[in-house]
PDB file of C-alpha atoms in Angstrom:
ATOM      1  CA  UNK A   1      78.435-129.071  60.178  1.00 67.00           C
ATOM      2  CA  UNK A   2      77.422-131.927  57.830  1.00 82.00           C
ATOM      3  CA  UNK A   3      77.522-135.625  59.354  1.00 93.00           C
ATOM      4  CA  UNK A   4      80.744-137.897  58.178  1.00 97.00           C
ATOM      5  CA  UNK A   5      79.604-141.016  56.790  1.00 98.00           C
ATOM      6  CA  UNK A   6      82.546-143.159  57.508  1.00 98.00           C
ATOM      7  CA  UNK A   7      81.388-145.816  54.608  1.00 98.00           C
ATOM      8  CA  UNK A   8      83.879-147.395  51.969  1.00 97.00           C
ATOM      9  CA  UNK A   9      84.432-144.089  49.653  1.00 97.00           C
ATOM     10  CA  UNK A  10      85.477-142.066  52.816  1.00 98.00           C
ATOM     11  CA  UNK A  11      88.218-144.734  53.726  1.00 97.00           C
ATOM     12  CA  UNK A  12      89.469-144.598  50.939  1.00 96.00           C
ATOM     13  CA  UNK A  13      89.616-140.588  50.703  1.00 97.00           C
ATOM     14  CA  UNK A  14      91.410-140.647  53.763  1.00 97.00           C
ATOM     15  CA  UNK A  15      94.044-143.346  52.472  1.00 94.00           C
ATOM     16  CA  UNK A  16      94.005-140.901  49.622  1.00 95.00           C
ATOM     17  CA  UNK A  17      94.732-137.700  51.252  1.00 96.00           C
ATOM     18  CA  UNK A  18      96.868-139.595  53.814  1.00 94.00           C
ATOM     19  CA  UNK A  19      99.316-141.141  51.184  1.00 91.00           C
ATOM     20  CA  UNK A  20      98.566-144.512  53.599  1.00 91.00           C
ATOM     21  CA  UNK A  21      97.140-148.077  52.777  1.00 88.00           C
ATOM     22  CA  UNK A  22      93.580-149.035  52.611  1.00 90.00           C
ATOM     23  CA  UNK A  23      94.370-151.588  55.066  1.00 90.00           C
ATOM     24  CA  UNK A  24      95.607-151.033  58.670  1.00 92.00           C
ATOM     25  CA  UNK A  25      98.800-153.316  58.534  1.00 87.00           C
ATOM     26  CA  UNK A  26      97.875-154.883  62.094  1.00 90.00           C
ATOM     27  CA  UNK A  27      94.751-155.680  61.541  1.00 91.00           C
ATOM     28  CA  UNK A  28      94.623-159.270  63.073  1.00 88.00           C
ATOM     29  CA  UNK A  29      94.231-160.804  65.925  1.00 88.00           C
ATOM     30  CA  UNK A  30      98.200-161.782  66.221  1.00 83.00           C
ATOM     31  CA  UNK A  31      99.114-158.769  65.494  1.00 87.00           C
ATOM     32  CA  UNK A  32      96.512-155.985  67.510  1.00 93.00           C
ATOM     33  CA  UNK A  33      94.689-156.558  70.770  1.00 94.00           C
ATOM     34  CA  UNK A  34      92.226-153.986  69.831  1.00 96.00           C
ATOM     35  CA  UNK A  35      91.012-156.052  66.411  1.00 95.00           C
ATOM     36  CA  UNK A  36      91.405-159.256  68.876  1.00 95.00           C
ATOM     37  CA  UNK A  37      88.558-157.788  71.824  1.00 96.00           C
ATOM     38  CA  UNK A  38      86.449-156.750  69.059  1.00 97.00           C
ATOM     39  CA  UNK A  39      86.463-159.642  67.403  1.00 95.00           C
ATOM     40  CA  UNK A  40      86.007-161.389  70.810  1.00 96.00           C
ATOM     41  CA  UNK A  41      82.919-159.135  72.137  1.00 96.00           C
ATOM     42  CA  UNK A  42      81.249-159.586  68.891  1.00 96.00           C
ATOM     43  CA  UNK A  43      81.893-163.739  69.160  1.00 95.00           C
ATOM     44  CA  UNK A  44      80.724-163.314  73.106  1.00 93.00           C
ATOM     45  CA  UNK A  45      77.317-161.323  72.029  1.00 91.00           C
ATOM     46  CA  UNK A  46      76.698-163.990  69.074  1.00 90.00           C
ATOM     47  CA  UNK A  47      76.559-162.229  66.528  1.00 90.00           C
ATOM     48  CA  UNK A  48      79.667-163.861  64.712  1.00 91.00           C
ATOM     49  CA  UNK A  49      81.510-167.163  65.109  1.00 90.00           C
ATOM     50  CA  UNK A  50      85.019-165.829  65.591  1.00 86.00           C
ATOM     51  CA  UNK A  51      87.257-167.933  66.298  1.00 84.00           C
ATOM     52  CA  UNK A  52      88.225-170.964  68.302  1.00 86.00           C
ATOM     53  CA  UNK A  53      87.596-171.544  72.310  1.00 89.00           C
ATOM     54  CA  UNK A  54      91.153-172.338  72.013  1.00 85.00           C
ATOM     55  CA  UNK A  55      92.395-169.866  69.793  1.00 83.00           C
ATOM     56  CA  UNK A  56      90.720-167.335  71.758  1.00 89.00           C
ATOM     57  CA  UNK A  57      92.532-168.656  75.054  1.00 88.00           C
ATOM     58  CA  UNK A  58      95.770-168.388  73.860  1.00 83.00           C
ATOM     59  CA  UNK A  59      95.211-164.982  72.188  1.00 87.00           C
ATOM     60  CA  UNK A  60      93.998-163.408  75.181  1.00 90.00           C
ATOM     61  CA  UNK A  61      96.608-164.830  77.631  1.00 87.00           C
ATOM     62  CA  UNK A  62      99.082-163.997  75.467  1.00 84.00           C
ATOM     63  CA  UNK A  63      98.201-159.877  75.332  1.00 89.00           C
ATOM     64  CA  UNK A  64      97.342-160.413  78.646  1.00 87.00           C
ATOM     65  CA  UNK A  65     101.655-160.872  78.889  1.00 83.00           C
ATOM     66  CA  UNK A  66     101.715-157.445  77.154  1.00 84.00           C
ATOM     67  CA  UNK A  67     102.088-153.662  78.052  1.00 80.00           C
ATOM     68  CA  UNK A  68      98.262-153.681  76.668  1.00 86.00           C
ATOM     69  CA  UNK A  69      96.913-155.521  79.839  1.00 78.00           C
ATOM     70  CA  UNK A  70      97.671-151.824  81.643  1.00 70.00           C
ATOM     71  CA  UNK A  71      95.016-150.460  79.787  1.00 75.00           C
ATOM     72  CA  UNK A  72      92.172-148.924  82.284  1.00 76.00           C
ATOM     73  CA  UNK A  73      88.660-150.471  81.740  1.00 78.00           C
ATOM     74  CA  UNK A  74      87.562-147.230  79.708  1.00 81.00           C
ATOM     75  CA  UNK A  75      90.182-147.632  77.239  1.00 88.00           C
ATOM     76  CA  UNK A  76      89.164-151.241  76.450  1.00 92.00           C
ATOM     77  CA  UNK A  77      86.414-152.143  73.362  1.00 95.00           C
ATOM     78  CA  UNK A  78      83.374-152.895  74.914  1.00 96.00           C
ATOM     79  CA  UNK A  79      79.809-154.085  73.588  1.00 96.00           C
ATOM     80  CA  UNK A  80      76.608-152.980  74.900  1.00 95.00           C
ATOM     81  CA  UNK A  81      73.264-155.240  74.375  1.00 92.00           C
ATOM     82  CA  UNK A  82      69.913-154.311  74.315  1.00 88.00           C
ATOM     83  CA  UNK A  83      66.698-156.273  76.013  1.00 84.00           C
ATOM     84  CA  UNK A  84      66.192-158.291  72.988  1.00 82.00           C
ATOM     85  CA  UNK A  85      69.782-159.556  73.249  1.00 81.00           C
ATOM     86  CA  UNK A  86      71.259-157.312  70.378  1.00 87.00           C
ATOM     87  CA  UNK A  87      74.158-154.839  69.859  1.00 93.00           C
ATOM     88  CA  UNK A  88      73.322-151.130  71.184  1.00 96.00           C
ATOM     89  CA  UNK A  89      76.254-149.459  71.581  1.00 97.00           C
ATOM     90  CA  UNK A  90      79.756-150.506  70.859  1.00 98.00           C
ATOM     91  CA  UNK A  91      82.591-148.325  72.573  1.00 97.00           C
ATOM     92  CA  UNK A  92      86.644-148.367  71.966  1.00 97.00           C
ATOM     93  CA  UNK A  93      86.025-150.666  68.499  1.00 98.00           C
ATOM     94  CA  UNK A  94      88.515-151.273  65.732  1.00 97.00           C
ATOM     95  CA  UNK A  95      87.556-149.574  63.084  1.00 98.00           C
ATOM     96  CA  UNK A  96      87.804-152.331  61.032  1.00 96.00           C
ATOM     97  CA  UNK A  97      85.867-154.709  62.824  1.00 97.00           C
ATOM     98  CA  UNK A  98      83.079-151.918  62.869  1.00 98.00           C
ATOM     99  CA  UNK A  99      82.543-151.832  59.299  1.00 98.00           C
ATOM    100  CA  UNK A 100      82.958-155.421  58.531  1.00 96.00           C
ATOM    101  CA  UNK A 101      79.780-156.529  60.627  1.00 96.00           C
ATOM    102  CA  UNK A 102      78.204-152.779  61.390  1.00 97.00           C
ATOM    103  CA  UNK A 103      79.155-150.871  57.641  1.00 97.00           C
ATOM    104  CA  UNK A 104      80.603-147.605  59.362  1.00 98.00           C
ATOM    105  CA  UNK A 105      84.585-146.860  59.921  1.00 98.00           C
ATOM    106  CA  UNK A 106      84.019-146.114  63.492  1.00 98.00           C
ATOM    107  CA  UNK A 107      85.430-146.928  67.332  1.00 98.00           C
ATOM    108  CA  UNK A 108      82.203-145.514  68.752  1.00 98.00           C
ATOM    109  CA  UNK A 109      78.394-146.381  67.625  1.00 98.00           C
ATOM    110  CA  UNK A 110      75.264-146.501  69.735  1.00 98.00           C
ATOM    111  CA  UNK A 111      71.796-146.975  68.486  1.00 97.00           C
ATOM    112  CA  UNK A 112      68.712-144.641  69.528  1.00 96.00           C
ATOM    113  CA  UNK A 113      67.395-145.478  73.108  1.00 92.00           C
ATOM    114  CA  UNK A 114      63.688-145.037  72.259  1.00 92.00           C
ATOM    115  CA  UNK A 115      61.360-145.018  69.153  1.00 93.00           C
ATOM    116  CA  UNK A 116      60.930-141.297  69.729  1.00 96.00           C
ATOM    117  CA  UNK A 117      64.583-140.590  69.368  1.00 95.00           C
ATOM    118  CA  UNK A 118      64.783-142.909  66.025  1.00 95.00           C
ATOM    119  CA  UNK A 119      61.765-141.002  64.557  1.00 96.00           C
ATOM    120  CA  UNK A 120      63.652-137.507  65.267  1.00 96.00           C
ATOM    121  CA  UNK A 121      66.905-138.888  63.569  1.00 96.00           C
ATOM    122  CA  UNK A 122      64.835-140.254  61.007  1.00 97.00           C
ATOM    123  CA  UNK A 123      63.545-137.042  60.120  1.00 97.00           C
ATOM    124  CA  UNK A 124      66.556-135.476  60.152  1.00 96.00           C
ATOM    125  CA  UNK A 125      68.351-138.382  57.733  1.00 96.00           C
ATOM    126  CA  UNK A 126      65.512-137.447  55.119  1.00 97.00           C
ATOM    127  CA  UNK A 127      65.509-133.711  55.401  1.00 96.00           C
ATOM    128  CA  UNK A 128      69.815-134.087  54.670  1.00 94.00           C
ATOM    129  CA  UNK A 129      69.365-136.511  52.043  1.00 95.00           C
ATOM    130  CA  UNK A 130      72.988-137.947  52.253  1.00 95.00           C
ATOM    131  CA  UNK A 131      73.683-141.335  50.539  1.00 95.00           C
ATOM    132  CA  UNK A 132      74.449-143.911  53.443  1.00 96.00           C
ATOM    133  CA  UNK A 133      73.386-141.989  56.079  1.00 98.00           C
ATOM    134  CA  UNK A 134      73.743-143.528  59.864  1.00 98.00           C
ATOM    135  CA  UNK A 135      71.472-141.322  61.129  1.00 97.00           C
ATOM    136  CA  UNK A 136      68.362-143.888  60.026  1.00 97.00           C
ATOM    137  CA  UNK A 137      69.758-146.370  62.366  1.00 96.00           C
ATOM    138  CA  UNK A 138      72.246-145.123  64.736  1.00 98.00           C
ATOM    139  CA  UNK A 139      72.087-142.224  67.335  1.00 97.00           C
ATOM    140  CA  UNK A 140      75.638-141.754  66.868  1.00 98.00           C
ATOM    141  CA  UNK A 141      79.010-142.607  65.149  1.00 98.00           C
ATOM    142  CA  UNK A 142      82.475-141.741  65.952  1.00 98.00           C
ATOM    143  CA  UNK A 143      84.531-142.080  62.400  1.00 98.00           C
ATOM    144  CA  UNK A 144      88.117-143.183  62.927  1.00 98.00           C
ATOM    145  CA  UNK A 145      90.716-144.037  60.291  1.00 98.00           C
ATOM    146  CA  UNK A 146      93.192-146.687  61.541  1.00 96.00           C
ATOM    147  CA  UNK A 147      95.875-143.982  61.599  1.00 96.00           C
ATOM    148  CA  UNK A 148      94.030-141.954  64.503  1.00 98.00           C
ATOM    149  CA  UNK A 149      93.307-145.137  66.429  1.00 96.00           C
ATOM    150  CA  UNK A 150      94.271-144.641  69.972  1.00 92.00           C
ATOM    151  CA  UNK A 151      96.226-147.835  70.199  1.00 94.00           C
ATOM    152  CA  UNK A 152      98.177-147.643  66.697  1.00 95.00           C
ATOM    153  CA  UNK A 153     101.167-145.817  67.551  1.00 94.00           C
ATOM    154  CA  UNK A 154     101.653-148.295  70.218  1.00 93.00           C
ATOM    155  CA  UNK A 155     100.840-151.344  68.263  1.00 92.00           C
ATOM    156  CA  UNK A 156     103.170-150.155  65.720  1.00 91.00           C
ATOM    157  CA  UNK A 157     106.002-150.013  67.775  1.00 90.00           C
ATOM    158  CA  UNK A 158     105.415-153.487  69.827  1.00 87.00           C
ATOM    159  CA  UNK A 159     105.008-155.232  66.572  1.00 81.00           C
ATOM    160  CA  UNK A 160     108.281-153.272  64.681  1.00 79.00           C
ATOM    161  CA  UNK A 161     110.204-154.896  68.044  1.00 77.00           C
ATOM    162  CA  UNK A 162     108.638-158.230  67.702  1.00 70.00           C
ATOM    163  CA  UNK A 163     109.657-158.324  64.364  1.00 63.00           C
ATOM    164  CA  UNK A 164     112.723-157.864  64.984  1.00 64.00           C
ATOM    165  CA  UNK A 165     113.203-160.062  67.170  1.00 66.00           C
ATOM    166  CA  UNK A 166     111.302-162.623  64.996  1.00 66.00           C
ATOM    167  CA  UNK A 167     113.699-162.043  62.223  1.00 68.00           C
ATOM    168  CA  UNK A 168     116.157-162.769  64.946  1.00 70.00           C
ATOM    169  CA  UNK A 169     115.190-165.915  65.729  1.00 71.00           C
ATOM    170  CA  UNK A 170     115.001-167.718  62.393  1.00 81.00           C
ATOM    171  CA  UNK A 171     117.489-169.994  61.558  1.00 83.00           C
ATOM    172  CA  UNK A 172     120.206-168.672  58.570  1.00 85.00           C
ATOM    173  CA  UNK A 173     119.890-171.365  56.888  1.00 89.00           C
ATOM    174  CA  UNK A 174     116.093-169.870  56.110  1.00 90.00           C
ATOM    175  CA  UNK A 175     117.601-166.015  56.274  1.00 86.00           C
ATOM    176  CA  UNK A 176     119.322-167.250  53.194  1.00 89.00           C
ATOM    177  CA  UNK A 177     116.522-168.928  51.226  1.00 91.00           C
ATOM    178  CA  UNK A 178     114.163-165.915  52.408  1.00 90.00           C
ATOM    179  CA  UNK A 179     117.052-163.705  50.273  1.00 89.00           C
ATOM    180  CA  UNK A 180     117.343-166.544  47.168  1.00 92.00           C
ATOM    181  CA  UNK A 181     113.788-166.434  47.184  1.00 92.00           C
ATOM    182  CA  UNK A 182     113.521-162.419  46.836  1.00 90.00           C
ATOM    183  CA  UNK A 183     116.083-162.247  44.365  1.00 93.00           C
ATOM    184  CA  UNK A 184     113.572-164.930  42.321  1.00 92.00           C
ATOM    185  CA  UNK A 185     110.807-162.535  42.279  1.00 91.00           C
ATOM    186  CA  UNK A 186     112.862-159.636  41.236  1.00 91.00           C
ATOM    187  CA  UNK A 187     114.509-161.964  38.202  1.00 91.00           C
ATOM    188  CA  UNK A 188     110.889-162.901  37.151  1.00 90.00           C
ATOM    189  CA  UNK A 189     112.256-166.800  37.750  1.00 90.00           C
ATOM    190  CA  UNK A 190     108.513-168.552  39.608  1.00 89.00           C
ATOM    191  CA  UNK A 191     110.286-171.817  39.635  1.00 88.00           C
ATOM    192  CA  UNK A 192     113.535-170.726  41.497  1.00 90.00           C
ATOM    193  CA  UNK A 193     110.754-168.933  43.685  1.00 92.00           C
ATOM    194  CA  UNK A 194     109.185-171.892  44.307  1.00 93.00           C
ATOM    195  CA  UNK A 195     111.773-173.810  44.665  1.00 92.00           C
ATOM    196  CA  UNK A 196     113.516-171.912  47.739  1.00 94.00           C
ATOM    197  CA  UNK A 197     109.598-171.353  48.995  1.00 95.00           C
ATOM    198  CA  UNK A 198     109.743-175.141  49.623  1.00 94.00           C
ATOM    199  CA  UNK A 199     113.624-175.135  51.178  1.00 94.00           C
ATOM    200  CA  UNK A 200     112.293-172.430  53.386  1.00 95.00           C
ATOM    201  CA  UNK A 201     108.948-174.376  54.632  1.00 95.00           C
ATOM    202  CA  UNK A 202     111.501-177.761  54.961  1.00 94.00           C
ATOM    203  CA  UNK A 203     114.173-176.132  56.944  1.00 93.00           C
ATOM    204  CA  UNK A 204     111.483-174.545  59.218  1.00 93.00           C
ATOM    205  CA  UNK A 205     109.975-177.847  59.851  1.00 93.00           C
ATOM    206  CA  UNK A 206     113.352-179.408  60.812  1.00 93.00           C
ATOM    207  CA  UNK A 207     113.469-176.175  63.490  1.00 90.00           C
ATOM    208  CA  UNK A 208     110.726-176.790  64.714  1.00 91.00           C
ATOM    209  CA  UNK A 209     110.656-180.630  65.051  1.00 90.00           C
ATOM    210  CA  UNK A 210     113.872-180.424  67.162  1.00 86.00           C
ATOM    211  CA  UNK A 211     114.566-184.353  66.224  1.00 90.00           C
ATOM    212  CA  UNK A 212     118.197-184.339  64.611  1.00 88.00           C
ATOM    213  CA  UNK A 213     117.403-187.711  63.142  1.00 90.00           C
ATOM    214  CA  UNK A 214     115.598-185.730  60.357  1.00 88.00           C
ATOM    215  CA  UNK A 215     118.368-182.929  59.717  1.00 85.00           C
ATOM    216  CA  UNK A 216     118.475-185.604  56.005  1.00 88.00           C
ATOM    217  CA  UNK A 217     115.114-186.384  55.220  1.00 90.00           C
ATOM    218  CA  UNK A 218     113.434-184.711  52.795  1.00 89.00           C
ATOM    219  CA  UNK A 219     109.946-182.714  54.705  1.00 90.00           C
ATOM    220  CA  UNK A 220     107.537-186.106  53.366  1.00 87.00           C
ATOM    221  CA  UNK A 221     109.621-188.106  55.661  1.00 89.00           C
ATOM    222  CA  UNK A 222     108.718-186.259  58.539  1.00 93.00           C
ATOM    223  CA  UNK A 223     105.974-184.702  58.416  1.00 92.00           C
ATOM    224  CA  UNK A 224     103.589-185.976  60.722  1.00 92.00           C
ATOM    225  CA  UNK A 225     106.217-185.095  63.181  1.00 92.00           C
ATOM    226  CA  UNK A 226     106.269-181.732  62.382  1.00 93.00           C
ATOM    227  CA  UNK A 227     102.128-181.372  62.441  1.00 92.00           C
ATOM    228  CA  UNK A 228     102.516-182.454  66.086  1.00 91.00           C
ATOM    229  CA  UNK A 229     105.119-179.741  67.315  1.00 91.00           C
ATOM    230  CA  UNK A 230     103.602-177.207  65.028  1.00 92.00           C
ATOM    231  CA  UNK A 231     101.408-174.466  66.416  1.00 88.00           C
ATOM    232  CA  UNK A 232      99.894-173.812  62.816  1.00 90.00           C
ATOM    233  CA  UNK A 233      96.178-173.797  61.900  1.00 87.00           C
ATOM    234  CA  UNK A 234      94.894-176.992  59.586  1.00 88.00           C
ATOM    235  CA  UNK A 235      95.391-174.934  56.385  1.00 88.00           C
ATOM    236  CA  UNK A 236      98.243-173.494  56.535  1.00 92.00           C
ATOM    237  CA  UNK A 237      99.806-176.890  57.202  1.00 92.00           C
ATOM    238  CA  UNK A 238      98.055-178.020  54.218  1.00 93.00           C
ATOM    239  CA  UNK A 239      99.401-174.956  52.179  1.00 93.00           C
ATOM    240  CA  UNK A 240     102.927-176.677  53.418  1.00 94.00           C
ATOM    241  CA  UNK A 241     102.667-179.554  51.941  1.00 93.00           C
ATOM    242  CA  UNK A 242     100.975-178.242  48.804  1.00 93.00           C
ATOM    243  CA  UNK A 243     103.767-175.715  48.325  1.00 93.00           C
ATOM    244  CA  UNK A 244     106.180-178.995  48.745  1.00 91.00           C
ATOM    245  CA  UNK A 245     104.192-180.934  46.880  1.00 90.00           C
ATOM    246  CA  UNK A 246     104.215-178.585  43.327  1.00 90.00           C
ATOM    247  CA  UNK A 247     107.845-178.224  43.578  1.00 88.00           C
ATOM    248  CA  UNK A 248     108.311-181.951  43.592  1.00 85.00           C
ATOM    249  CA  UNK A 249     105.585-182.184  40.191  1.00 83.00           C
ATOM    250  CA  UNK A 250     107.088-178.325  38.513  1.00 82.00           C
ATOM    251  CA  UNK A 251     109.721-178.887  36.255  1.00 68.00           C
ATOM    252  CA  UNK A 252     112.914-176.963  36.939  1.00 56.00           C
ATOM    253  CA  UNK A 253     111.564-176.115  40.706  1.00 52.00           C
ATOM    254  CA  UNK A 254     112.485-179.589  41.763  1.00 52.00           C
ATOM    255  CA  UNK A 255     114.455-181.521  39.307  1.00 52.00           C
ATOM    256  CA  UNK A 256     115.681-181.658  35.828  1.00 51.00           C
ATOM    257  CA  UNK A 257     113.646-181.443  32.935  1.00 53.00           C
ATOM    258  CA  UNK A 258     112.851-180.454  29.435  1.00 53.00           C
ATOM    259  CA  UNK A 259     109.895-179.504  29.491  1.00 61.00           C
ATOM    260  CA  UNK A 260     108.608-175.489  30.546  1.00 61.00           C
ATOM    261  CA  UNK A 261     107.097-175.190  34.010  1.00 60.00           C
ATOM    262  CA  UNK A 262     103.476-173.820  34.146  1.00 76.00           C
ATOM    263  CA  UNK A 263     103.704-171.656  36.701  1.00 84.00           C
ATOM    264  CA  UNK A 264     102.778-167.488  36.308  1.00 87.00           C
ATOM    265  CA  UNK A 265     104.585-164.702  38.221  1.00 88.00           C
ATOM    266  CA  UNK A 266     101.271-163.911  39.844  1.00 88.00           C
ATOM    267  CA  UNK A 267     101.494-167.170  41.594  1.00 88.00           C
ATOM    268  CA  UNK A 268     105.070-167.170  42.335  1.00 89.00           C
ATOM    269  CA  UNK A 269     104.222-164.100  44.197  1.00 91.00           C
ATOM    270  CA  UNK A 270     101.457-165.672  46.424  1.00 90.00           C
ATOM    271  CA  UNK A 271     103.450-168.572  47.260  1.00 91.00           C
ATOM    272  CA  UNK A 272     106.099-166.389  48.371  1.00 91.00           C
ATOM    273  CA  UNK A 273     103.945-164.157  50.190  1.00 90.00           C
ATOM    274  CA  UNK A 274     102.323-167.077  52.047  1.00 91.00           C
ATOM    275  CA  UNK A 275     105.433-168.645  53.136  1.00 92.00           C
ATOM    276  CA  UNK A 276     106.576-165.522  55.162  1.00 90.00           C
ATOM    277  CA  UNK A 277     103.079-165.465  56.620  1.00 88.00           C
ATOM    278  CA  UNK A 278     103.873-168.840  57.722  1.00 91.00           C
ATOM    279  CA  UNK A 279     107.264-168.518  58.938  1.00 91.00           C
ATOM    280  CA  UNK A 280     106.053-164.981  60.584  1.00 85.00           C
ATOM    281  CA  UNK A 281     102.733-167.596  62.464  1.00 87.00           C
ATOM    282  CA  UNK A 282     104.839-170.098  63.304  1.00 88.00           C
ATOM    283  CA  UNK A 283     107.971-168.605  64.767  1.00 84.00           C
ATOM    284  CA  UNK A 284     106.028-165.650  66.531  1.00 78.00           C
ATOM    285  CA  UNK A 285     103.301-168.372  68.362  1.00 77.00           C
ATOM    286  CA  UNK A 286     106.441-169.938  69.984  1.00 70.00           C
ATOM    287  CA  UNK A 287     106.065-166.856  72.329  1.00 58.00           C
ATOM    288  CA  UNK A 288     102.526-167.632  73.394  1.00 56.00           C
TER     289      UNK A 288
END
């Protein structure tokens, strides 16, 4: 039986064949504890910065709140390291993570245990021939395609009933806009787009200030407030107040003018796209 070399081009077969993404839709460390450990373990053996000390705490005790926490030891990623400090086996992986630092699809991979067994494999990698073989460096690897994961069907669910209740807890006023903005995209108007983009980042700042004194001011006015009850990262505040920013300086988006905003479809889209991802952040890590 010939080896699977779970590089890029068999991914993509099996999105192919599988009529599914190229992307596992969870793959973050909001939204998977899987892709959080690995991401973790590989931080932990230093061979990537990750993310923050403090990120990282609050990530971790908050799937630690989860059904996932019930998950024995063996079912947990886990990172093996060898005498000189490096990787030499990594178990229960996201697949992922695997080939964004180690180049293979895989949950399992452990590298040979002597020279003697890397010769042998060696040997055997030339005598096949096969282009991106892991047998020159690697013992053995376990393909997996997100679908087959062990924890997707259950990651799927918890995150279809956190969305929902996400959706739940937004305020109508930004319901609305979320709809107005929609209905921009779909009449090929970026401006309008933009414009309820901004109502929708304004009205969530109001939420989540909880100071009625603002419920008038325009998001400038407030701001700095709103930075201090936010639980957003540095840039996506920033995004905020660019997004706010352009729709004060686009004609049409913000006020009355003659002359033709510059501003493409393509980049209506994004903004649009990137304030759900920031309503989605902000609203969810009120749970945490």
């Amino acid at each position: 039986m010939q080896r699977i070399i779970p590089d890029k081009n068999w991914w993509d077969n099996e999105s192919h064949n599988r009529n599914a993404s190229t992307v596992c839709p969870y793959a973050n460390s909001h939204s998977c504890p899987r892709y959080h450990d690995s991401v973790v373990l590989l931080k932990r053996s230093k061979m990537i910065a990750g993310i923050t000390d403090t990120k990282e705490e609050e990530l971790s005790e908050y799937w630690e709140r989860t059904k996932f926490s019930s998950l024995c030891d063996e079912e947990l990623p886990s990172v093996c390291s060898n005498k000189n400090g490096g990787v030499s086996s990594i178990s229960n992986f996201c697949p992922e993570i695997s080939y964004k630092y180690f180049y293979y699809y895989a949950d399992y991979m452990c590298k040979y245990v002597d020279e003697i067994d890397q010769d042998t494999g060696v040997r055997i990698a030339k005598n096949d021939s096969i282009k991106n073989d892991w047998k020159y460096s690697w013992m053995t690897v376990t393909p997996r395609f997100y679908l087959d994961c062990d924890v997707f069907s259950h990651v799927k669910q918890f995150n279809e009933t956190l969305g929902n209740d996400y959706l739940k807890r937004l305020h109508p006023n930004i319901v609305q806009q979320i709809s107005r903005m929609n209905n921009c995209l779909d009449s090929n108007d970026p401006a309008g787009a933009l414009h309820a983009a901004s109502n929708i980042l304004e009205t969530m700042a109001k939420d989540i200030s909880q100071n009625p004194n603002v419920s008038n001011q325009s998001l400038g006015g407030f701001f700095e407030q709103f930075k201090k009850k936010s639980n957003l990262s540095n840039n996506l505040i920033v995004a905020i107040k660019d997004i706010y920013d352009l729709r004060n300086k686009l004609p049409t988006a913000g006020h009355g003018s003659l002359d033709k905003p510059e501003l493409t479809m393509a980049d209506a889209i994004a903004i649009a796209a990137m304030t759900k991802a920031i309503l989605e952040i902000e609203y969810r890590s009120k749970a945490i």
